[in-house]
Amino acid sequence: MELLQVRDLSFQYPDSGRLALNRLNFSVNAGEFVILCGASGCGKSTLLKLLKKEVAPAGNRQGEILFQGKPAEELSYRESAKYIGYVAQNTEGALVTEKVYSELAFGLENFQYDNDHIRMKVSETAISFGIEELFHKKVEELSGGQRQLVNLAAVLVTEPLVLLLDEPVSKLDRIAAEEFINTIRKLSETYGITIVMAEHNLEDIFSLADRIMVLEDGNLIADEKPEDLSGILKQRNSGTAMMKALPSAVRLFADRSKALECPLNVREAVRYLSRHYNMELLRKLDEDLSGIRKNLRTERTGNKTKYPVGLQFKNIWFRYEKDGKDILRGAGLTVLKNTLHCLLGGNGSGKSTLLSVIGGLYKPYRGHMEKQNVAYLCQTPQFMFLKETVYEDFLDTGYQNGRTKQEIKDLIGKYERRLGLESLYHMHPYDLSGGEIQKAALMKILLCRAEIILLDEPTKGMDAGSKDEFGQVLKELLSQEKTILMVTHDIEFAAEYGDYCSMIFDGEIFGTSEPTEFFEHNTYFTTYTGRILRKVAGKRITVSQADELLDHYEKYKEVGI
């Protein structure tokens, strides 16, 4: 049964010179799990919002959206609110009450159910989602992962027929994201809820989907089963960029599996390795290549231990309230000049608080800090924009940092294509997608005259291609003798581009080492490639490093030397 139908759907935002969506045609059957992916700004969020009339953006829409055969715009607000659930990327405006139990009851109260029914549904939902311990907590006390879980539970308590999810794990740490995805898996497999989910990070959800829909510049370029997608993308000129977004298992084995079934996740990849590769030979070849690998690591970090210190702080203690809990508990770190230092940890561990303290937004009550002038990209980049258009904001930032109009234009021109900014200049900052606002915020940082750059989750909402370009921009900044401290949940990015990594937990920082050494000893906070090769070649933590080993294995098998 077709639950949703989209026919010749096109959409254009006001004052925009291009279509956000161009003649889309697809349907979603009851019980299906559909993943929507594509580059930042391709139209994913726009499409999801159009499917939910209460949050549909203003603009020129053509075509039809049918829900159970009825035009979506003809649904009453009660029908739309009850049967079409929507979970946004940001929870800031989604949670509207003070306490968790009030949040769960809010939707049911608006439908005017009696108290007994509300108590039963709220209790059942809290138990099913394992959030009984959060029941009486204030919403403001919840971590990012807890907020998103409560947000999801509050949507599902009204028993919607279809659930729309817009990058719901982009702000969560690796563990919280995996827990959230497991909840989504349960909703799909156990309860048969129809799910349409927009997401950049496909590692944990790729194999769960019935179909993967790929958008490119508002056009639907692929609508395939997960096992067929890589082959379809390779037939397109644009397939290379999207291939980078596929799970590590697919990227490693799509070409190597040939007639065999390609693994789609870590578990399948581990099984595939054990069945089709000689483990002892792989280990031996990895040892033979250890000299090359060591040279690669040396090439990566060079003699950076001899670099001068760019940022240093010791024994930092901080709490938000005088009698409150200490968020930072003796935190200390040395960040070398010309290096990208990645700080990882769970939601609520103190990462963002630390950057706020270093950036001068808060003052620690104990500790010592040595730093030069600082530029700070905060976790909510929308707060960095004050003007009506993106370009006006760029000009204002440049002027405030003593740049002439020509200097500003030259600097923007240097990075505009690499950051994909050309089509954003005349847009209001709040109309940008998650990935677009991150790239625009980075441009504001580049317009500053700062020796130290603090980045708080800068890659969230970015597609794989944008992350690569962003990584190259950071390398260029390092060549200009900048010092970069980046808080991130993006383990793959840290492994690929970081010079050093550290862990923050319970307000303290420890475990500082270069990425290979840092991630090879971790079980949970490590890359998906590292999980696949842990028992064979634990130091190979990126797809490119794993490719080197597997290519060498295949050449060895081919020539027998």
Coordinates of C-alpha atoms in Angstrom, one line a residue:
M1 CA 0.0 0.0 0.0
E2 CA 1.4 3.4 -1.0
L3 CA 1.3 5.6 2.1
L4 CA 3.1 8.6 0.4
Q5 CA 3.1 9.6 -3.2
V6 CA 5.0 12.5 -4.7
R7 CA 4.2 13.5 -8.3
D8 CA 6.2 16.0 -10.4
L9 CA 7.1 17.9 -7.2
S10 CA 9.1 21.1 -7.8
F11 CA 9.8 23.9 -5.3
Q12 CA 11.5 27.3 -5.4
Y13 CA 12.2 29.5 -2.5
P14 CA 11.3 33.2 -2.7
D15 CA 13.9 35.4 -4.4
S16 CA 15.9 32.3 -5.3
G17 CA 17.2 31.9 -8.9
R18 CA 17.1 28.1 -8.8
L19 CA 14.8 25.2 -8.1
A20 CA 15.3 23.6 -4.7
L21 CA 13.4 20.5 -6.0
N22 CA 12.9 19.6 -9.6
R23 CA 10.0 17.3 -10.8
L24 CA 10.4 14.6 -8.1
N25 CA 8.4 11.4 -8.5
F26 CA 8.4 8.6 -6.0
S27 CA 6.2 6.7 -3.5
V28 CA 6.7 5.2 -0.1
N29 CA 4.9 2.1 0.9
A30 CA 3.6 1.3 4.4
G31 CA 6.4 -0.2 6.6
E32 CA 9.2 0.9 4.3
F33 CA 12.5 2.4 5.6
V34 CA 13.8 5.0 3.1
I35 CA 17.0 6.9 3.4
L36 CA 17.3 10.3 1.7
C37 CA 20.9 11.4 1.1
G38 CA 22.9 13.8 -1.1
A39 CA 25.2 16.8 -0.8
S40 CA 24.5 19.7 1.5
G41 CA 21.8 22.0 -0.1
C42 CA 20.6 19.3 -2.5
G43 CA 17.0 19.6 -1.2
K44 CA 16.7 16.8 1.5
S45 CA 15.4 19.1 4.3
T46 CA 13.2 21.0 1.9
L47 CA 11.5 17.8 0.7
L48 CA 10.9 16.5 4.3
K49 CA 9.4 19.8 5.4
L50 CA 7.1 19.8 2.3
L51 CA 5.8 16.4 3.4
K52 CA 4.7 17.9 6.7
K53 CA 2.4 20.8 6.1
E54 CA 2.9 22.5 9.5
V55 CA 6.6 23.1 8.8
A56 CA 6.5 23.4 5.0
P57 CA 8.6 26.4 3.8
A58 CA 7.2 29.4 1.9
G59 CA 7.8 29.4 -1.8
N60 CA 6.5 28.3 -5.2
R61 CA 5.4 24.7 -5.1
Q62 CA 4.2 22.7 -8.1
G63 CA 3.1 19.1 -8.3
E64 CA 1.3 16.8 -5.9
I65 CA 2.0 15.3 -2.4
L66 CA -0.5 12.6 -1.5
F67 CA -0.9 10.9 1.9
Q68 CA -3.0 7.8 1.7
G69 CA -4.3 9.0 -1.7
K70 CA -5.4 12.4 -0.3
P71 CA -3.6 15.7 -1.1
A72 CA -1.4 16.5 1.9
E73 CA -2.6 20.1 1.9
E74 CA -6.2 18.9 2.4
L75 CA -5.3 17.1 5.6
S76 CA -6.6 18.8 8.7
Y77 CA -3.9 20.1 11.0
R78 CA -5.1 17.4 13.5
E79 CA -4.7 14.7 10.9
S80 CA -1.3 15.9 9.8
A81 CA 0.0 16.3 13.4
K82 CA -1.3 12.9 14.4
Y83 CA -0.3 10.7 11.4
I84 CA 2.9 12.4 10.1
G85 CA 5.6 12.7 12.7
Y86 CA 8.6 15.0 12.1
V87 CA 11.9 15.1 14.0
A88 CA 14.1 18.0 13.1
Q89 CA 17.9 18.2 13.2
N90 CA 17.9 20.8 15.9
T91 CA 16.2 20.1 19.2
E92 CA 16.4 23.6 20.5
G93 CA 13.0 24.7 19.3
A94 CA 11.4 21.2 19.2
L95 CA 11.1 20.7 23.0
V96 CA 8.6 23.2 24.3
T97 CA 7.9 22.2 27.9
E98 CA 9.9 22.3 31.1
K99 CA 9.8 18.6 32.2
V100 CA 10.3 15.4 30.2
Y101 CA 6.9 14.0 31.3
S102 CA 5.2 17.2 30.1
E103 CA 6.9 16.9 26.8
L104 CA 5.6 13.3 26.3
A105 CA 2.1 14.4 27.2
F106 CA 2.0 17.6 25.2
G107 CA 0.8 16.2 21.9
L108 CA -1.8 14.0 23.5
E109 CA -3.1 16.9 25.6
N110 CA -3.5 18.9 22.4
F111 CA -5.6 16.1 20.9
Q112 CA -7.8 16.3 24.1
Y113 CA -7.4 12.7 25.2
D114 CA -8.6 11.9 28.7
N115 CA -6.1 11.7 31.5
D116 CA -6.2 7.9 31.8
H117 CA -5.4 7.5 28.1
I118 CA -2.6 10.1 28.4
R119 CA -1.0 8.4 31.4
M120 CA -1.1 5.0 29.8
K121 CA 0.4 6.2 26.5
V122 CA 3.1 8.3 28.2
S123 CA 4.1 5.4 30.5
E124 CA 4.2 2.9 27.7
T125 CA 6.3 5.2 25.6
A126 CA 8.7 6.0 28.4
I127 CA 9.2 2.3 29.2
S128 CA 9.7 1.3 25.5
F129 CA 12.3 4.0 25.0
G130 CA 14.1 3.3 28.3
I131 CA 13.7 6.9 29.5
E132 CA 12.0 6.2 32.9
E133 CA 15.0 7.7 34.7
L134 CA 14.6 10.9 32.7
F135 CA 10.9 11.2 33.4
H136 CA 11.0 13.9 36.1
K137 CA 14.1 15.7 34.8
K138 CA 14.0 19.2 33.3
V139 CA 14.5 19.3 29.6
E140 CA 17.4 21.8 30.0
E141 CA 19.3 19.1 32.1
L142 CA 19.4 16.6 29.3
S143 CA 22.4 15.8 27.1
G144 CA 22.1 16.1 23.4
G145 CA 21.4 12.4 22.9
Q146 CA 18.8 12.4 25.6
R147 CA 17.1 15.4 24.1
Q148 CA 16.9 13.8 20.7
L149 CA 15.5 10.6 22.2
V150 CA 12.9 12.5 24.2
N151 CA 12.0 14.5 21.0
L152 CA 11.5 11.2 19.1
A153 CA 9.4 9.7 21.9
A154 CA 7.2 12.8 22.1
V155 CA 6.6 12.5 18.4
L156 CA 5.8 8.8 18.5
V157 CA 3.5 8.9 21.5
T158 CA 0.7 10.0 19.1
E159 CA 1.3 6.9 17.0
P160 CA 2.1 8.5 13.6
L161 CA 1.8 6.4 10.4
V162 CA 5.0 7.8 8.9
L163 CA 8.1 9.2 10.7
L164 CA 10.2 11.9 9.0
L165 CA 13.7 12.3 10.4
D166 CA 16.0 15.2 9.3
E167 CA 19.6 14.2 10.2
P168 CA 18.6 13.4 13.8
V169 CA 22.1 12.2 14.9
S170 CA 24.3 15.0 13.4
K171 CA 24.9 16.5 16.9
L172 CA 25.3 13.3 18.8
D173 CA 28.6 11.5 19.8
R174 CA 29.3 8.1 18.3
I175 CA 27.8 6.1 21.1
A176 CA 24.7 8.2 21.5
A177 CA 24.2 8.1 17.7
E178 CA 24.4 4.3 17.6
E179 CA 21.9 4.1 20.5
F180 CA 19.5 6.4 18.6
I181 CA 19.9 4.4 15.4
N182 CA 19.2 1.2 17.3
T183 CA 15.9 2.8 18.5
I184 CA 15.1 3.6 14.8
R185 CA 15.9 0.0 13.9
K186 CA 13.5 -1.2 16.5
L187 CA 10.7 1.1 15.3
S188 CA 11.2 -0.2 11.7
E189 CA 11.8 -3.9 12.3
T190 CA 9.6 -4.5 15.4
Y191 CA 6.8 -2.0 15.0
G192 CA 6.7 -1.6 11.2
I193 CA 6.6 2.2 11.3
T194 CA 7.2 3.8 7.9
I195 CA 10.4 5.9 8.1
V196 CA 11.9 8.5 5.7
M197 CA 15.2 9.7 7.1
A198 CA 17.6 12.3 5.7
E199 CA 21.2 11.6 6.7
H200 CA 24.8 12.2 5.6
N201 CA 26.4 9.5 7.8
L202 CA 25.3 6.2 6.3
E203 CA 27.6 3.9 8.3
D204 CA 25.0 2.6 10.8
I205 CA 21.8 2.9 8.8
F206 CA 22.7 1.9 5.3
S207 CA 22.0 -1.8 5.7
L208 CA 18.7 -1.1 7.6
A209 CA 17.1 0.7 4.6
D210 CA 14.8 -0.8 2.0
R211 CA 15.7 1.9 -0.4
I212 CA 18.3 4.7 -0.7
M213 CA 17.2 7.9 -2.5
V214 CA 19.9 10.2 -3.7
L215 CA 19.2 13.9 -4.5
E216 CA 21.6 16.1 -6.5
D217 CA 20.8 19.8 -7.0
G218 CA 17.1 19.1 -6.4
N219 CA 16.9 16.1 -8.8
L220 CA 16.3 12.5 -7.8
I221 CA 19.3 10.7 -9.4
A222 CA 19.0 7.3 -7.7
D223 CA 16.3 5.3 -5.9
E224 CA 17.8 1.9 -5.3
K225 CA 18.2 -1.0 -2.8
P226 CA 21.4 -0.5 -0.7
E227 CA 23.2 -3.4 -2.4
D228 CA 22.6 -1.9 -5.8
L229 CA 23.5 1.8 -5.1
S230 CA 27.2 1.8 -5.6
G231 CA 26.9 0.2 -9.0
I232 CA 24.4 2.8 -10.1
L233 CA 26.5 5.7 -8.8
K234 CA 29.5 4.5 -10.7
Q235 CA 27.6 4.9 -13.9
R236 CA 27.1 8.6 -13.3
N237 CA 29.7 11.3 -13.6
S238 CA 28.7 12.6 -10.2
G239 CA 28.9 9.2 -8.6
T240 CA 32.5 9.6 -7.3
A241 CA 31.6 12.3 -4.8
M242 CA 28.6 10.3 -3.5
M243 CA 30.7 7.1 -3.3
K244 CA 32.7 8.8 -0.5
A245 CA 29.5 9.0 1.6
L246 CA 28.9 5.3 1.4
P247 CA 29.8 3.0 4.4
S248 CA 33.4 2.0 4.8
A249 CA 32.5 -1.6 4.1
V250 CA 31.0 -0.7 0.7
R251 CA 33.9 1.5 -0.2
L252 CA 36.4 -1.2 0.6
F253 CA 34.6 -4.2 -1.0
A254 CA 32.2 -2.9 -3.7
D255 CA 34.8 -3.4 -6.5
R256 CA 36.6 -6.4 -4.8
S257 CA 33.4 -8.4 -4.2
K258 CA 32.7 -8.7 -8.0
A259 CA 30.1 -11.5 -8.3
L260 CA 30.0 -12.0 -4.6
E261 CA 27.6 -10.1 -2.4
C262 CA 29.2 -6.8 -1.2
P263 CA 29.1 -6.3 2.6
L264 CA 27.1 -3.3 3.7
N265 CA 28.2 -2.8 7.4
V266 CA 31.0 -3.7 9.8
R267 CA 29.6 -7.1 10.8
E268 CA 29.2 -8.2 7.2
A269 CA 32.6 -6.9 6.3
V270 CA 34.3 -8.8 9.2
R271 CA 32.5 -12.0 8.0
Y272 CA 33.5 -11.3 4.4
L273 CA 37.1 -10.9 5.3
S274 CA 37.2 -14.1 7.3
R275 CA 35.5 -16.0 4.4
H276 CA 37.4 -14.7 1.4
Y277 CA 40.8 -13.6 2.7
N278 CA 43.7 -15.5 4.4
M279 CA 43.9 -13.7 7.7
E280 CA 47.5 -14.9 8.4
L281 CA 48.6 -13.6 5.0
L282 CA 46.9 -10.3 5.6
R283 CA 48.7 -9.9 9.0
K284 CA 52.1 -10.8 7.4
L285 CA 51.6 -8.4 4.6
D286 CA 50.6 -5.7 7.0
E287 CA 53.8 -6.3 9.0
D288 CA 55.8 -6.2 5.7
L289 CA 54.3 -2.8 5.0
S290 CA 54.9 -1.5 8.5
G291 CA 57.9 0.5 7.4
I292 CA 55.9 2.2 4.7
R293 CA 53.1 2.8 7.2
K294 CA 55.6 4.3 9.7
N295 CA 56.9 6.6 6.9
L296 CA 53.3 7.7 6.2
R297 CA 52.8 8.5 9.9
T298 CA 56.1 10.4 10.0
E299 CA 55.2 12.2 6.7
R300 CA 51.9 13.2 8.3
T301 CA 53.2 14.5 11.7
G302 CA 56.7 15.2 10.5
N303 CA 58.8 16.9 13.3
K304 CA 55.7 18.7 14.7
T305 CA 56.8 17.8 18.2
K306 CA 59.5 20.4 17.7
Y307 CA 57.0 23.1 16.8
P308 CA 56.4 25.9 19.2
V309 CA 53.4 25.9 21.4
G310 CA 50.4 27.6 19.9
L311 CA 47.9 27.2 22.7
Q312 CA 48.4 25.9 26.2
F313 CA 46.2 25.8 29.3
K314 CA 46.7 24.0 32.6
N315 CA 44.5 23.0 35.5
I316 CA 41.4 24.7 34.3
W317 CA 38.4 24.5 36.6
F318 CA 35.0 25.9 35.6
R319 CA 31.3 25.7 36.7
Y320 CA 28.4 27.7 35.4
E321 CA 27.0 28.4 38.9
K322 CA 28.8 29.1 42.1
D323 CA 27.4 26.1 43.9
G324 CA 26.9 24.0 40.8
K325 CA 28.8 21.0 39.4
D326 CA 32.2 21.5 38.0
I327 CA 32.1 21.0 34.2
L328 CA 35.9 21.3 33.8
R329 CA 38.0 19.6 36.5
G330 CA 41.6 20.4 36.1
A331 CA 41.6 20.3 32.3
G332 CA 45.0 20.9 30.6
L333 CA 46.3 20.6 27.1
T334 CA 49.2 21.7 24.9
V335 CA 48.4 22.4 21.3
L336 CA 51.4 22.8 19.0
K337 CA 51.5 25.6 16.4
N338 CA 50.7 24.5 12.8
T339 CA 48.8 21.5 14.0
L340 CA 45.1 20.4 14.0
H341 CA 44.3 19.0 17.4
C342 CA 41.0 17.1 17.6
L343 CA 39.2 16.8 21.0
L344 CA 36.8 13.9 21.2
G345 CA 34.3 12.8 23.9
G346 CA 30.7 12.1 24.7
N347 CA 27.8 14.6 24.8
G348 CA 28.0 16.5 28.0
S349 CA 31.7 15.8 28.6
G350 CA 32.7 19.5 28.6
K351 CA 34.0 19.9 25.1
S352 CA 31.9 22.9 24.1
T353 CA 32.3 24.5 27.5
L354 CA 36.1 24.2 27.2
L355 CA 36.1 26.0 23.8
S356 CA 33.8 28.7 25.3
V357 CA 36.3 29.2 28.1
I358 CA 39.3 29.3 25.8
G359 CA 37.4 31.7 23.5
G360 CA 36.9 34.1 26.4
L361 CA 33.1 33.7 26.7
Y362 CA 33.5 32.4 30.2
K363 CA 36.2 32.8 32.9
P364 CA 37.5 29.8 34.8
Y365 CA 37.8 30.2 38.5
R366 CA 41.1 28.4 38.6
G367 CA 43.9 27.6 36.2
H368 CA 46.4 29.1 33.8
M369 CA 46.1 29.8 30.0
E370 CA 48.5 31.0 27.4
K371 CA 47.0 32.0 24.0
Q372 CA 47.1 34.6 21.3
N373 CA 44.2 36.2 19.4
V374 CA 41.4 33.7 18.9
A375 CA 38.6 33.0 16.4
Y376 CA 35.8 30.8 17.6
L377 CA 33.2 28.9 15.5
C378 CA 30.5 27.9 17.9
Q379 CA 28.3 24.8 17.9
T380 CA 25.3 26.7 16.8
P381 CA 26.7 28.8 13.8
Q382 CA 23.3 30.5 13.2
F383 CA 24.2 32.7 16.2
M384 CA 27.2 34.1 14.4
F385 CA 25.0 35.8 11.7
L386 CA 23.4 39.1 12.3
K387 CA 22.7 40.6 8.8
E388 CA 19.9 39.9 6.3
T389 CA 22.1 38.1 3.8
V390 CA 25.2 36.0 4.0
Y391 CA 27.3 38.4 1.9
E392 CA 26.4 41.3 4.1
D393 CA 27.6 39.3 7.1
F394 CA 30.9 38.5 5.4
L395 CA 31.5 42.2 4.7
D396 CA 30.7 43.1 8.3
T397 CA 33.1 40.5 9.7
G398 CA 35.8 41.6 7.3
Y399 CA 35.4 45.3 8.2
Q400 CA 35.4 44.5 12.0
N401 CA 38.8 42.8 11.4
G402 CA 40.3 45.8 9.7
R403 CA 40.1 44.5 6.1
T404 CA 39.3 46.6 3.1
K405 CA 36.4 45.8 0.8
Q406 CA 38.8 44.6 -1.8
E407 CA 40.7 42.4 0.7
I408 CA 37.3 40.9 1.7
K409 CA 36.3 40.2 -1.9
D410 CA 39.7 38.6 -2.7
L411 CA 39.6 36.4 0.3
I412 CA 36.0 35.3 -0.4
G413 CA 36.9 34.7 -4.0
K414 CA 39.7 32.4 -2.9
Y415 CA 37.5 30.1 -1.0
E416 CA 34.0 30.5 -2.5
R417 CA 34.1 27.6 -5.0
R418 CA 35.9 25.3 -2.5
L419 CA 33.3 26.0 0.2
G420 CA 30.3 26.1 -2.3
L421 CA 29.4 29.6 -1.3
E422 CA 28.5 31.2 -4.7
S423 CA 24.8 30.4 -4.5
L424 CA 24.4 31.5 -0.9
Y425 CA 25.4 35.1 -1.0
H426 CA 22.0 36.6 -1.2
M427 CA 20.2 34.1 1.0
H428 CA 19.2 34.8 4.6
P429 CA 21.5 32.9 6.9
Y430 CA 18.6 31.1 8.6
D431 CA 17.4 29.7 5.2
L432 CA 20.6 27.7 4.8
S433 CA 20.8 24.0 5.3
G434 CA 22.9 22.6 8.2
G435 CA 25.9 22.0 6.0
E436 CA 25.7 25.3 4.2
I437 CA 25.5 27.3 7.4
Q438 CA 28.7 25.5 8.7
K439 CA 30.6 26.4 5.5
A440 CA 29.4 30.0 5.6
A441 CA 30.4 30.2 9.3
L442 CA 33.9 28.9 8.4
M443 CA 34.2 31.7 5.8
K444 CA 33.5 34.2 8.6
I445 CA 36.4 32.6 10.6
L446 CA 38.7 32.9 7.6
L447 CA 37.9 36.6 7.4
C448 CA 39.2 37.1 11.0
R449 CA 42.8 37.8 11.8
A450 CA 43.4 35.1 14.3
E451 CA 46.4 32.9 15.1
I452 CA 44.3 30.4 17.0
I453 CA 41.1 28.9 15.5
L454 CA 38.6 27.1 17.7
L455 CA 36.1 24.9 15.9
D456 CA 33.1 23.3 17.6
E457 CA 31.6 20.4 15.5
P458 CA 32.4 22.1 12.2
T459 CA 31.6 19.1 10.0
K460 CA 28.2 18.4 11.3
G461 CA 25.6 18.6 8.5
M462 CA 28.4 18.5 5.8
D463 CA 28.4 15.9 3.0
A464 CA 31.4 13.8 2.3
G465 CA 32.7 16.0 -0.5
S466 CA 32.4 19.1 1.5
K467 CA 34.3 17.5 4.4
D468 CA 37.2 16.7 2.0
E469 CA 37.3 20.2 0.8
F470 CA 37.0 21.5 4.4
G471 CA 40.0 19.3 5.3
Q472 CA 42.1 20.8 2.6
V473 CA 41.2 24.3 3.7
L474 CA 42.3 23.4 7.2
K475 CA 45.6 22.1 5.8
E476 CA 46.1 25.4 4.0
L477 CA 45.5 27.3 7.3
L478 CA 48.1 25.2 9.0
S479 CA 50.6 26.1 6.3
Q480 CA 49.9 29.7 7.3
E481 CA 51.1 28.9 10.8
K482 CA 47.7 28.8 12.4
T483 CA 46.9 26.7 15.4
I484 CA 43.6 24.8 15.3
L485 CA 41.7 23.1 18.2
M486 CA 38.6 21.2 16.9
V487 CA 35.9 19.6 19.1
T488 CA 34.3 16.8 17.0
H489 CA 32.2 13.7 17.0
D490 CA 33.4 13.0 13.5
I491 CA 35.9 10.3 14.2
E492 CA 36.6 9.5 10.5
F493 CA 37.5 13.2 9.9
A494 CA 39.7 13.3 12.9
A495 CA 41.5 10.1 11.7
E496 CA 42.0 11.5 8.2
Y497 CA 43.0 15.1 8.9
G498 CA 44.0 15.4 12.6
D499 CA 47.6 15.7 13.7
Y500 CA 46.8 14.9 17.3
C501 CA 43.8 13.6 19.2
S502 CA 42.8 13.8 22.8
M503 CA 39.8 12.5 24.9
I504 CA 37.9 14.6 27.3
F505 CA 35.9 12.8 30.0
D506 CA 34.5 14.0 33.3
G507 CA 36.0 17.4 32.8
E508 CA 39.6 16.1 32.3
I509 CA 41.7 15.7 29.1
F510 CA 44.0 12.7 28.5
G511 CA 45.2 10.1 25.9
T512 CA 46.9 12.7 23.7
S513 CA 48.6 11.0 20.7
E514 CA 48.6 11.1 16.9
P515 CA 45.4 9.6 15.3
T516 CA 46.8 6.1 14.5
E517 CA 48.0 5.5 18.0
F518 CA 44.9 7.1 19.5
F519 CA 42.3 5.1 17.6
E520 CA 43.9 1.7 17.4
H521 CA 43.6 1.2 21.2
N522 CA 39.9 2.4 21.3
T523 CA 37.0 -0.1 21.0
Y524 CA 34.1 2.3 20.6
F525 CA 35.6 5.7 19.8
T526 CA 37.4 4.5 16.7
T527 CA 36.7 4.5 12.9
Y528 CA 34.5 2.0 11.1
T529 CA 37.6 0.9 9.1
G530 CA 39.4 0.3 12.3
R531 CA 36.6 -1.9 13.6
I532 CA 36.6 -4.0 10.3
L533 CA 40.4 -4.6 10.5
R534 CA 40.9 -4.6 14.2
K535 CA 41.9 -8.3 14.4
V536 CA 44.1 -8.1 11.3
A537 CA 45.7 -4.7 11.0
G538 CA 44.6 -2.5 13.9
K539 CA 46.7 0.5 12.9
R540 CA 44.9 0.9 9.6
I541 CA 42.1 3.3 10.6
T542 CA 41.1 5.0 7.3
V543 CA 39.7 3.6 4.1
S544 CA 42.8 4.7 2.1
Q545 CA 45.1 2.9 4.6
A546 CA 42.9 -0.3 4.4
D547 CA 42.9 0.0 0.6
E548 CA 46.7 0.0 0.5
L549 CA 46.7 -3.3 2.4
L550 CA 44.0 -5.0 0.4
D551 CA 45.5 -3.9 -2.9
H552 CA 48.9 -5.3 -1.8
Y553 CA 47.1 -8.6 -0.9
E554 CA 45.5 -8.9 -4.3
K555 CA 48.7 -8.2 -6.1
Y556 CA 50.5 -10.8 -4.0
K557 CA 47.8 -13.4 -4.7
E558 CA 47.9 -12.6 -8.4
V559 CA 51.6 -13.0 -8.9
G560 CA 52.3 -15.3 -6.0
I561 CA 55.2 -13.5 -4.5

